[in-house]
Amino acid sequence: MAEEVVLFGVRGSPFTCRIEIALKLKGVQYKYINEDLDNKSPLLLKYNPVHKKVPVLVHNGKPVLESLVILEYIDETWQGYPILPEDPYERATARFWAKFIDDKCFPAIFKSCWGEEKEREKAVEEVSVVLKILEDELKEKKFFGGENVGLVDIVAVVIGFSLGVYEEAARVELLNKEKLPRLCNWIDDFLSNSFIKESLPPRDKLIAYLRNYYRSDNASK
Amino acid sequence: MAEEVVLFGVRGSPFTCRIEIALKLKGVQYKYINEDLDNKSPLLLKYNPVHKKVPVLVHNGKPVLESLVILEYIDETWQGYPILPEDPYERATARFWAKFIDDKCFPAIFKSCWGEEKEREKAVEEVSVVLKILEDELKEKKFFGGENVGLVDIVAVVIGFSLGVYEEAARVELLNKEKLPRLCNWIDDFLSNSFIKESLPPRDKLIAYLRNYYRSDNASK
């Protein structure tokens, strides 16, 4: 059967990047449709009527929603590169850290750069706490997944890529090389991976876009 | 090998109930340790140093954290009753609704009963919106999992049990039988399931406890 795989995303969204990284690691051919957040397509609204958000992966006409759910779907649907480990305990550990990054790290990173002024300082402190927890979790491993990029690494694109972009765009300092040496090494290794490199949007363009977007008071969108 | 399964929980917590339901459905023998939220045990803090929260499932000495992650771990570790469906697309759909219940339904239900006074009215409206979405998802199915209780049903203990308890304890009305007939039927079927029944705490005692707990201004805990 000729497979049809379509990804609805937004260039620069780390949640979209996650899906692109996973599809590329698996070697899945897909069509990418870029959404305009100010004018969402009828197809996106049809496929994700509950949240009306990207990313949406449409596989043979059927939509899969929510980036963590999509990553598991990709891993279960296509053979080849393993995104999750095989062992149930290691899978649970990876899922725990993926959730930690979504629930604790990304909101703090986002708020510290683009939140309301009064909440930014507290958010910067939160970022340093949660990144230290991740630093300790890395231990002596190259990637969170061990020798190779796995679920947690893919999810952590919000740290491996977005964090640096947000820091520069919002002119906030979040990453201290002396306090977080392992995490900084991980970022270097993460950004050197060719599958990841080709899934990321152009950095300078994104920084310019973000500066303009948040300057024009679109923060609530 | 003699297996050791220990669940650290809090009686009355729907997140703890989820794990008990799943273990009973699988027929797994376990030891239950009830935690006092005002005086958490050193073991709980050792096993969950990041969030310091229940439930924690300790399997042969290794902790598994976060209720959704624990449910997947249980399903992958023990044969027998299937908690998640087999088909990857159905699995993704179940994971989507489980996440929807955790991200959208439970926070709104909780806020509408125990939130700050000024946010309660808005939360009550939110509850009616998200429950209507679940009502529509049920379609003609008996359970979210089809003919049998599955992942989404287990996760939805926050609606099948806690919602009614919170309504009565906080004296708030959230469930309209005329507007949500399928969901109300689902609650009846859910509460009739023997594995679920034996996993739930005594209703009246919990209502009395909640009234007392929140009256004594413990809301921020």
CSV table of C-alpha atoms in Angstrom, one decimal:
chain,number,residue,atom,x,y,z
A,1,MET,CA,0.0,0.0,0.0
A,2,ALA,CA,1.3,3.4,-0.9
A,3,GLU,CA,1.7,5.2,2.5
A,4,GLU,CA,0.7,8.8,2.9
A,5,VAL,CA,2.3,10.6,5.8
A,6,VAL,CA,1.6,14.3,6.3
A,7,LEU,CA,2.9,16.5,9.1
A,8,PHE,CA,1.1,19.8,9.9
A,9,GLY,CA,3.6,21.9,11.8
A,10,VAL,CA,4.9,25.4,12.5
A,11,ARG,CA,8.5,26.1,11.5
A,12,GLY,CA,10.5,27.0,14.7
A,13,SER,CA,8.1,25.1,17.0
A,14,PRO,CA,10.1,22.6,19.0
A,15,PHE,CA,7.1,20.4,19.2
A,16,THR,CA,7.1,20.2,15.4
A,17,CYS,CA,10.8,19.6,15.4
A,18,ARG,CA,10.4,16.6,17.6
A,19,ILE,CA,8.2,14.9,15.0
A,20,GLU,CA,10.6,15.8,12.1
A,21,ILE,CA,13.5,14.4,14.0
A,22,ALA,CA,11.7,11.1,14.7
A,23,LEU,CA,10.5,10.7,11.1
A,24,LYS,CA,14.0,11.4,9.8
A,25,LEU,CA,15.6,8.9,12.3
A,26,LYS,CA,13.1,6.3,11.1
A,27,GLY,CA,13.6,7.2,7.4
A,28,VAL,CA,9.9,7.9,6.8
A,29,GLN,CA,9.1,10.0,3.8
A,30,TYR,CA,6.5,12.7,4.6
A,31,LYS,CA,4.9,15.8,3.3
A,32,TYR,CA,5.2,18.9,5.5
A,33,ILE,CA,2.5,21.5,5.6
A,34,ASN,CA,3.4,24.7,7.4
A,35,GLU,CA,0.6,26.3,9.4
A,36,ASP,CA,0.0,30.0,10.0
A,37,LEU,CA,-0.9,30.3,13.6
A,38,ASP,CA,-2.9,33.5,12.8
A,39,ASN,CA,-4.9,31.8,10.1
A,40,LYS,CA,-5.1,28.1,10.8
A,41,SER,CA,-6.1,25.9,7.9
A,42,PRO,CA,-9.5,24.2,7.8
A,43,LEU,CA,-7.6,20.9,7.5
A,44,LEU,CA,-5.8,21.5,10.8
A,45,LEU,CA,-9.0,22.4,12.5
A,46,LYS,CA,-10.6,19.3,11.1
A,47,TYR,CA,-7.8,17.0,12.2
A,48,ASN,CA,-7.4,18.6,15.7
A,49,PRO,CA,-10.8,20.0,16.7
A,50,VAL,CA,-10.1,19.7,20.4
A,51,HIS,CA,-6.8,21.6,20.7
A,52,LYS,CA,-6.6,23.2,17.2
A,53,LYS,CA,-2.8,22.9,17.6
A,54,VAL,CA,0.2,21.6,15.7
A,55,PRO,CA,1.9,19.2,15.4
A,56,VAL,CA,-0.6,16.8,13.8
A,57,LEU,CA,0.7,13.7,12.0
A,58,VAL,CA,-1.8,12.4,9.5
A,59,HIS,CA,-1.0,8.8,8.5
A,60,ASN,CA,-3.1,7.4,5.7
A,61,GLY,CA,-5.9,9.9,6.5
A,62,LYS,CA,-5.9,9.3,10.2
A,63,PRO,CA,-4.7,12.1,12.5
A,64,VAL,CA,-2.4,11.5,15.5
A,65,LEU,CA,-2.2,14.4,18.0
A,66,GLU,CA,0.1,15.6,20.8
A,67,SER,CA,3.9,15.4,20.2
A,68,LEU,CA,4.6,12.8,22.9
A,69,VAL,CA,1.8,10.6,21.6
A,70,ILE,CA,3.0,11.1,18.0
A,71,LEU,CA,6.5,10.0,19.0
A,72,GLU,CA,5.3,6.8,20.5
A,73,TYR,CA,3.0,6.2,17.5
A,74,ILE,CA,6.0,6.7,15.1
A,75,ASP,CA,8.1,4.2,17.2
A,76,GLU,CA,5.3,1.6,17.2
A,77,THR,CA,4.4,2.0,13.5
A,78,TRP,CA,7.8,2.1,11.7
A,79,GLN,CA,10.6,-0.4,12.2
A,80,GLY,CA,14.2,0.6,12.2
A,81,TYR,CA,15.7,3.2,14.5
A,82,PRO,CA,14.4,2.6,18.1
A,83,ILE,CA,13.1,5.8,19.7
A,84,LEU,CA,12.1,4.1,23.0
A,85,PRO,CA,14.2,1.4,24.6
A,86,GLU,CA,12.9,-2.1,24.7
A,87,ASP,CA,13.0,-2.9,28.4
A,88,PRO,CA,9.7,-1.8,30.2
A,89,TYR,CA,11.6,-0.2,33.1
A,90,GLU,CA,13.8,1.8,30.7
A,91,ARG,CA,10.7,2.8,28.7
A,92,ALA,CA,9.1,4.0,31.9
A,93,THR,CA,12.2,6.0,32.8
A,94,ALA,CA,12.3,7.6,29.4
A,95,ARG,CA,8.6,8.5,29.6
A,96,PHE,CA,9.1,10.0,33.0
A,97,TRP,CA,11.8,12.4,31.8
A,98,ALA,CA,9.9,13.2,28.6
A,99,LYS,CA,7.0,14.3,30.8
A,100,PHE,CA,9.3,16.2,33.2
A,101,ILE,CA,10.6,18.2,30.2
A,102,ASP,CA,7.1,19.0,29.0
A,103,ASP,CA,5.6,19.7,32.4
A,104,LYS,CA,8.5,21.4,34.2
A,105,CYS,CA,11.3,22.5,31.8
A,106,PHE,CA,9.5,24.0,28.8
A,107,PRO,CA,7.0,26.1,30.7
A,108,ALA,CA,9.8,27.5,32.9
A,109,ILE,CA,12.0,28.2,29.9
A,110,PHE,CA,9.2,29.8,28.0
A,111,LYS,CA,8.0,32.0,30.9
A,112,SER,CA,11.6,33.1,31.7
A,113,CYS,CA,11.9,34.5,28.2
A,114,TRP,CA,8.4,35.4,27.1
A,115,GLY,CA,6.3,35.5,30.3
A,116,GLU,CA,4.9,38.5,32.0
A,117,GLU,CA,7.7,40.7,33.4
A,118,LYS,CA,6.7,40.0,37.0
A,119,GLU,CA,6.9,36.2,36.7
A,120,ARG,CA,10.2,36.1,34.7
A,121,GLU,CA,12.6,36.3,37.6
A,122,LYS,CA,11.0,33.4,39.4
A,123,ALA,CA,10.9,31.4,36.1
A,124,VAL,CA,14.6,31.9,35.6
A,125,GLU,CA,15.2,30.4,39.1
A,126,GLU,CA,12.9,27.5,38.2
A,127,VAL,CA,14.9,26.9,35.0
A,128,SER,CA,18.1,26.6,36.9
A,129,VAL,CA,16.5,24.1,39.3
A,130,VAL,CA,15.0,21.8,36.6
A,131,LEU,CA,18.1,22.0,34.3
A,132,LYS,CA,20.3,20.9,37.3
A,133,ILE,CA,17.9,17.9,37.7
A,134,LEU,CA,18.4,17.0,34.0
A,135,GLU,CA,22.2,17.5,34.4
A,136,ASP,CA,22.3,15.0,37.2
A,137,GLU,CA,20.1,12.5,35.1
A,138,LEU,CA,22.6,12.6,32.3
A,139,LYS,CA,25.3,11.1,34.5
A,140,GLU,CA,28.2,9.9,32.3
A,141,LYS,CA,25.9,9.2,29.3
A,142,LYS,CA,26.5,10.9,26.0
A,143,PHE,CA,22.8,11.1,25.3
A,144,PHE,CA,19.8,10.7,27.6
A,145,GLY,CA,19.1,7.6,25.5
A,146,GLY,CA,22.7,6.3,26.1
A,147,GLU,CA,25.0,6.1,23.2
A,148,ASN,CA,22.3,7.2,20.8
A,149,VAL,CA,19.6,9.8,20.6
A,150,GLY,CA,16.3,8.5,22.1
A,151,LEU,CA,12.9,9.7,23.2
A,152,VAL,CA,14.2,12.0,25.9
A,153,ASP,CA,16.8,13.6,23.6
A,154,ILE,CA,14.2,14.2,20.9
A,155,VAL,CA,11.8,15.7,23.5
A,156,ALA,CA,14.6,17.8,24.9
A,157,VAL,CA,15.0,19.7,21.6
A,158,VAL,CA,13.3,22.4,23.7
A,159,ILE,CA,16.6,22.6,25.6
A,160,GLY,CA,19.1,21.5,22.9
A,161,PHE,CA,17.9,24.1,20.4
A,162,SER,CA,15.0,26.3,21.6
A,163,LEU,CA,16.6,27.3,24.9
A,164,GLY,CA,19.6,28.9,23.1
A,165,VAL,CA,17.4,30.6,20.5
A,166,TYR,CA,15.0,32.0,23.2
A,167,GLU,CA,18.0,33.2,25.3
A,168,GLU,CA,19.4,35.1,22.4
A,169,ALA,CA,16.0,36.4,21.1
A,170,ALA,CA,14.8,37.5,24.6
A,171,ARG,CA,18.3,38.5,25.8
A,172,VAL,CA,18.0,36.3,28.9
A,173,GLU,CA,20.8,34.1,30.3
A,174,LEU,CA,19.6,30.6,31.3
A,175,LEU,CA,22.4,28.2,30.7
A,176,ASN,CA,25.5,28.4,32.9
A,177,LYS,CA,28.3,26.3,31.4
A,178,GLU,CA,30.1,26.0,34.7
A,179,LYS,CA,27.1,24.8,36.6
A,180,LEU,CA,25.8,22.6,33.8
A,181,PRO,CA,28.8,21.1,32.0
A,182,ARG,CA,27.2,17.8,31.1
A,183,LEU,CA,24.1,19.5,29.7
A,184,CYS,CA,26.2,21.8,27.7
A,185,ASN,CA,28.2,18.9,26.3
A,186,TRP,CA,24.9,17.2,25.5
A,187,ILE,CA,23.7,20.2,23.6
A,188,ASP,CA,26.9,20.1,21.5
A,189,ASP,CA,26.4,16.4,20.7
A,190,PHE,CA,22.7,16.9,20.1
A,191,LEU,CA,23.3,19.7,17.6
A,192,SER,CA,26.0,17.7,15.9
A,193,ASN,CA,23.6,14.9,15.0
A,194,SER,CA,22.9,15.1,11.3
A,195,PHE,CA,19.2,14.0,11.6
A,196,ILE,CA,18.7,16.7,14.2
A,197,LYS,CA,20.6,19.3,12.2
A,198,GLU,CA,18.4,18.8,9.2
A,199,SER,CA,15.2,19.0,11.3
A,200,LEU,CA,15.9,22.4,12.8
A,201,PRO,CA,14.8,25.7,11.4
A,202,PRO,CA,17.4,28.4,10.5
A,203,ARG,CA,18.5,29.8,13.8
A,204,ASP,CA,19.0,33.5,12.9
A,205,LYS,CA,15.7,33.7,11.1
A,206,LEU,CA,13.9,32.3,14.0
A,207,ILE,CA,15.5,34.7,16.4
A,208,ALA,CA,14.5,37.6,14.3
A,209,TYR,CA,11.0,36.2,14.0
A,210,LEU,CA,10.6,35.7,17.7
A,211,ARG,CA,11.9,39.2,18.5
A,212,ASN,CA,9.4,40.7,16.2
A,213,TYR,CA,6.5,38.4,17.2
A,214,TYR,CA,6.8,39.1,21.0
A,215,ARG,CA,7.6,42.8,20.5
A,216,SER,CA,4.2,43.2,18.7
A,217,ASP,CA,2.4,42.0,21.8
A,218,ASN,CA,1.4,38.7,20.5
A,219,ALA,CA,2.4,37.0,23.7
A,220,SER,CA,-1.1,35.7,24.5
A,221,LYS,CA,-1.5,33.8,21.2
B,1,MET,CA,12.1,-15.0,41.2
B,2,ALA,CA,9.7,-13.9,43.9
B,3,GLU,CA,8.4,-10.6,42.8
B,4,GLU,CA,8.0,-7.6,45.1
B,5,VAL,CA,5.5,-5.0,44.1
B,6,VAL,CA,4.9,-2.1,46.4
B,7,LEU,CA,2.5,0.8,45.8
B,8,PHE,CA,3.0,4.1,47.7
B,9,GLY,CA,-0.3,6.0,47.6
B,10,VAL,CA,-2.8,8.2,49.3
B,11,ARG,CA,-6.2,6.8,50.0
B,12,GLY,CA,-8.7,8.9,48.1
B,13,SER,CA,-6.3,10.1,45.5
B,14,PRO,CA,-7.6,9.3,42.1
B,15,PHE,CA,-4.1,8.9,40.8
B,16,THR,CA,-3.4,6.2,43.4
B,17,CYS,CA,-6.8,4.6,42.5
B,18,ARG,CA,-5.7,4.3,38.9
B,19,ILE,CA,-2.7,2.1,39.8
B,20,GLU,CA,-4.8,0.0,42.1
B,21,ILE,CA,-7.4,-0.6,39.4
B,22,ALA,CA,-4.7,-1.6,36.9
B,23,LEU,CA,-2.9,-3.9,39.3
B,24,LYS,CA,-6.2,-5.6,40.2
B,25,LEU,CA,-7.2,-6.0,36.5
B,26,LYS,CA,-3.8,-7.7,35.9
B,27,GLY,CA,-4.2,-9.8,39.0
B,28,VAL,CA,-0.9,-8.6,40.4
B,29,GLN,CA,-0.4,-9.0,44.1
B,30,TYR,CA,1.1,-5.9,45.8
B,31,LYS,CA,1.7,-4.3,49.1
B,32,TYR,CA,0.1,-1.0,49.7
B,33,ILE,CA,1.8,1.8,51.8
B,34,ASN,CA,-0.4,4.7,52.6
B,35,GLU,CA,1.4,8.0,52.7
B,36,ASP,CA,0.6,11.0,55.0
B,37,LEU,CA,0.9,14.1,52.8
B,38,ASP,CA,1.8,16.2,55.8
B,39,ASN,CA,4.6,13.9,56.8
B,40,LYS,CA,5.9,12.0,53.8
B,41,SER,CA,8.0,8.9,54.5
B,42,PRO,CA,11.8,8.9,53.8
B,43,LEU,CA,11.1,6.0,51.4
B,44,LEU,CA,8.7,8.0,49.3
B,45,LEU,CA,11.3,10.9,49.2
B,46,LYS,CA,14.0,8.5,48.3
B,47,TYR,CA,12.0,6.9,45.5
B,48,ASN,CA,10.5,10.1,44.1
B,49,PRO,CA,13.1,12.9,44.9
B,50,VAL,CA,12.0,15.0,41.9
B,51,HIS,CA,8.3,15.4,42.6
B,52,LYS,CA,8.0,13.9,46.1
B,53,LYS,CA,4.5,12.7,45.1
B,54,VAL,CA,2.4,9.6,45.0
B,55,PRO,CA,1.7,7.3,43.4
B,56,VAL,CA,5.0,5.4,43.2
B,57,LEU,CA,5.1,1.8,42.1
B,58,VAL,CA,8.2,0.0,43.3
B,59,HIS,CA,8.9,-3.2,41.4
B,60,ASN,CA,11.7,-5.4,42.7
B,61,GLY,CA,13.2,-2.3,44.3
B,62,LYS,CA,13.0,0.0,41.2
B,63,PRO,CA,10.6,2.9,41.4
B,64,VAL,CA,8.2,3.9,38.6
B,65,LEU,CA,6.7,7.3,38.8
B,66,GLU,CA,3.8,9.3,37.3
B,67,SER,CA,0.4,7.6,37.1
B,68,LEU,CA,0.2,7.5,33.3
B,69,VAL,CA,3.7,6.2,33.0
B,70,ILE,CA,3.0,3.5,35.7
B,71,LEU,CA,-0.1,2.4,33.8
B,72,GLU,CA,2.0,1.8,30.7
B,73,TYR,CA,4.6,0.0,32.7
B,74,ILE,CA,2.1,-2.3,34.3
B,75,ASP,CA,0.6,-3.1,30.9
B,76,GLU,CA,4.1,-3.8,29.4
B,77,THR,CA,5.3,-5.8,32.4
B,78,TRP,CA,2.4,-8.2,33.2
B,79,GLN,CA,0.5,-10.3,30.8
B,80,GLY,CA,-3.2,-10.9,31.0
B,81,TYR,CA,-5.8,-8.1,30.9
B,82,PRO,CA,-4.9,-5.6,28.2
B,83,ILE,CA,-4.9,-2.0,29.4
B,84,LEU,CA,-3.9,-0.4,26.1
B,85,PRO,CA,-5.2,-1.7,22.8
B,86,GLU,CA,-2.8,-3.5,20.5
B,87,ASP,CA,-3.2,-1.4,17.3
B,88,PRO,CA,-0.8,1.6,17.3
B,89,TYR,CA,-3.5,4.0,16.1
B,90,GLU,CA,-5.9,2.9,18.8
B,91,ARG,CA,-3.0,3.2,21.3
B,92,ALA,CA,-2.3,6.7,20.2
B,93,THR,CA,-6.0,7.6,20.5
B,94,ALA,CA,-6.2,6.2,24.0
B,95,ARG,CA,-3.0,8.1,25.0
B,96,PHE,CA,-4.4,11.3,23.6
B,97,TRP,CA,-7.6,11.0,25.7
B,98,ALA,CA,-5.7,10.0,28.8
B,99,LYS,CA,-3.6,13.2,28.4
B,100,PHE,CA,-6.7,15.2,27.7
B,101,ILE,CA,-8.2,14.1,31.0
B,102,ASP,CA,-5.0,14.9,32.9
B,103,ASP,CA,-4.3,18.2,31.2
B,104,LYS,CA,-7.8,19.6,30.8
B,105,CYS,CA,-10.5,17.7,32.8
B,106,PHE,CA,-8.9,17.1,36.2
B,107,PRO,CA,-7.5,20.7,36.6
B,108,ALA,CA,-10.9,22.2,35.8
B,109,ILE,CA,-12.8,19.8,38.0
B,110,PHE,CA,-10.4,20.4,40.9
B,111,LYS,CA,-10.4,24.2,40.5
B,112,SER,CA,-14.2,24.3,40.2
B,113,CYS,CA,-14.5,22.6,43.6
B,114,TRP,CA,-11.3,23.6,45.5
B,115,GLY,CA,-9.9,26.6,43.6
B,116,GLU,CA,-9.8,30.2,44.7
B,117,GLU,CA,-13.3,31.6,44.8
B,118,LYS,CA,-12.7,34.0,42.0
B,119,GLU,CA,-11.6,31.2,39.6
B,120,ARG,CA,-14.3,28.7,40.4
B,121,GLU,CA,-17.1,30.1,38.1
B,122,LYS,CA,-14.8,30.0,35.1
B,123,ALA,CA,-13.7,26.5,36.0
B,124,VAL,CA,-17.2,25.2,36.2
B,125,GLU,CA,-17.8,26.4,32.6
B,126,GLU,CA,-14.6,24.8,31.6
B,127,VAL,CA,-15.7,21.5,33.1
B,128,SER,CA,-18.9,21.6,31.1
B,129,VAL,CA,-16.9,22.1,27.9
B,130,VAL,CA,-14.4,19.4,28.5
B,131,LEU,CA,-17.0,16.9,29.7
B,132,LYS,CA,-19.1,17.5,26.6
B,133,ILE,CA,-16.0,16.7,24.5
B,134,LEU,CA,-15.6,13.4,26.4
B,135,GLU,CA,-19.4,12.7,26.0
B,136,ASP,CA,-19.0,13.0,22.2
B,137,GLU,CA,-15.9,10.7,22.3
B,138,LEU,CA,-17.8,8.0,24.0
B,139,LYS,CA,-20.2,7.7,21.0
B,140,GLU,CA,-22.2,4.4,21.3
B,141,LYS,CA,-19.4,2.6,23.3
B,142,LYS,CA,-20.0,1.2,26.7
B,143,PHE,CA,-16.5,2.1,27.9
B,144,PHE,CA,-13.9,4.4,26.3
B,145,GLY,CA,-12.0,1.2,25.8
B,146,GLY,CA,-15.0,-0.4,23.9
B,147,GLU,CA,-16.7,-3.4,25.5
B,148,ASN,CA,-14.2,-3.4,28.4
B,149,VAL,CA,-12.4,-1.0,30.7
B,150,GLY,CA,-9.2,0.3,29.2
B,151,LEU,CA,-6.5,3.0,29.7
B,152,VAL,CA,-8.9,5.9,29.3
B,153,ASP,CA,-11.5,4.5,31.6
B,154,ILE,CA,-8.9,3.9,34.3
B,155,VAL,CA,-7.5,7.4,33.9
B,156,ALA,CA,-11.1,8.8,33.9
B,157,VAL,CA,-11.5,7.6,37.5
B,158,VAL,CA,-11.2,11.3,38.2
B,159,ILE,CA,-14.6,11.6,36.5
B,160,GLY,CA,-16.2,8.3,37.2
B,161,PHE,CA,-15.5,8.6,41.0
B,162,SER,CA,-13.7,11.8,42.1
B,163,LEU,CA,-16.0,14.2,40.3
B,164,GLY,CA,-19.1,13.0,42.2
B,165,VAL,CA,-17.2,13.0,45.5
B,166,TYR,CA,-15.9,16.5,44.9
B,167,GLU,CA,-19.3,17.8,43.9
B,168,GLU,CA,-20.8,16.5,47.1
B,169,ALA,CA,-17.9,17.6,49.3
B,170,ALA,CA,-17.7,21.1,47.9
B,171,ARG,CA,-21.4,21.4,47.2
B,172,VAL,CA,-20.9,22.3,43.5
B,173,GLU,CA,-22.9,20.9,40.6
B,174,LEU,CA,-20.8,19.8,37.6
B,175,LEU,CA,-22.6,16.9,36.0
B,176,ASN,CA,-25.8,17.5,34.2
B,177,LYS,CA,-27.6,14.2,33.4
B,178,GLU,CA,-29.6,15.7,30.5
B,179,LYS,CA,-26.7,17.3,28.8
B,180,LEU,CA,-24.3,14.4,29.4
B,181,PRO,CA,-26.4,11.2,29.3
B,182,ARG,CA,-23.7,9.0,27.8
B,183,LEU,CA,-21.1,10.1,30.3
B,184,CYS,CA,-23.6,9.5,33.1
B,185,ASN,CA,-24.3,6.0,31.8
B,186,TRP,CA,-20.6,5.4,31.6
B,187,ILE,CA,-20.2,6.4,35.3
B,188,ASP,CA,-22.8,3.8,36.2
B,189,ASP,CA,-21.1,1.1,34.3
B,190,PHE,CA,-17.7,2.2,35.6
B,191,LEU,CA,-18.8,2.1,39.2
B,192,SER,CA,-20.4,-1.4,38.6
B,193,ASN,CA,-17.1,-2.9,37.6
B,194,SER,CA,-16.0,-5.1,40.4
B,195,PHE,CA,-12.2,-4.4,40.0
B,196,ILE,CA,-12.9,-0.7,40.1
B,197,LYS,CA,-15.3,-1.0,43.1
B,198,GLU,CA,-12.7,-2.7,45.2
B,199,SER,CA,-10.1,-0.1,44.3
B,200,LEU,CA,-12.1,2.9,45.5
B,201,PRO,CA,-11.9,4.3,48.9
B,202,PRO,CA,-15.1,4.6,51.1
B,203,ARG,CA,-17.1,7.5,49.6
B,204,ASP,CA,-18.6,9.0,52.7
B,205,LYS,CA,-15.4,9.0,54.6
B,206,LEU,CA,-13.6,10.7,51.7
B,207,ILE,CA,-16.3,13.4,51.5
B,208,ALA,CA,-16.0,14.1,55.2
B,209,TYR,CA,-12.2,14.1,54.9
B,210,LEU,CA,-12.2,16.5,52.0
B,211,ARG,CA,-14.7,18.9,53.7
B,212,ASN,CA,-12.5,19.0,56.7
B,213,TYR,CA,-9.2,19.3,54.8
B,214,TYR,CA,-10.2,22.2,52.6
B,215,ARG,CA,-12.1,24.0,55.4
B,216,SER,CA,-8.9,24.1,57.4
B,217,ASP,CA,-7.2,26.1,54.7
B,218,ASN,CA,-5.0,23.4,53.4
B,219,ALA,CA,-5.8,24.3,49.8
B,220,SER,CA,-2.3,25.2,48.9
B,221,LYS,CA,-0.7,21.8,49.8
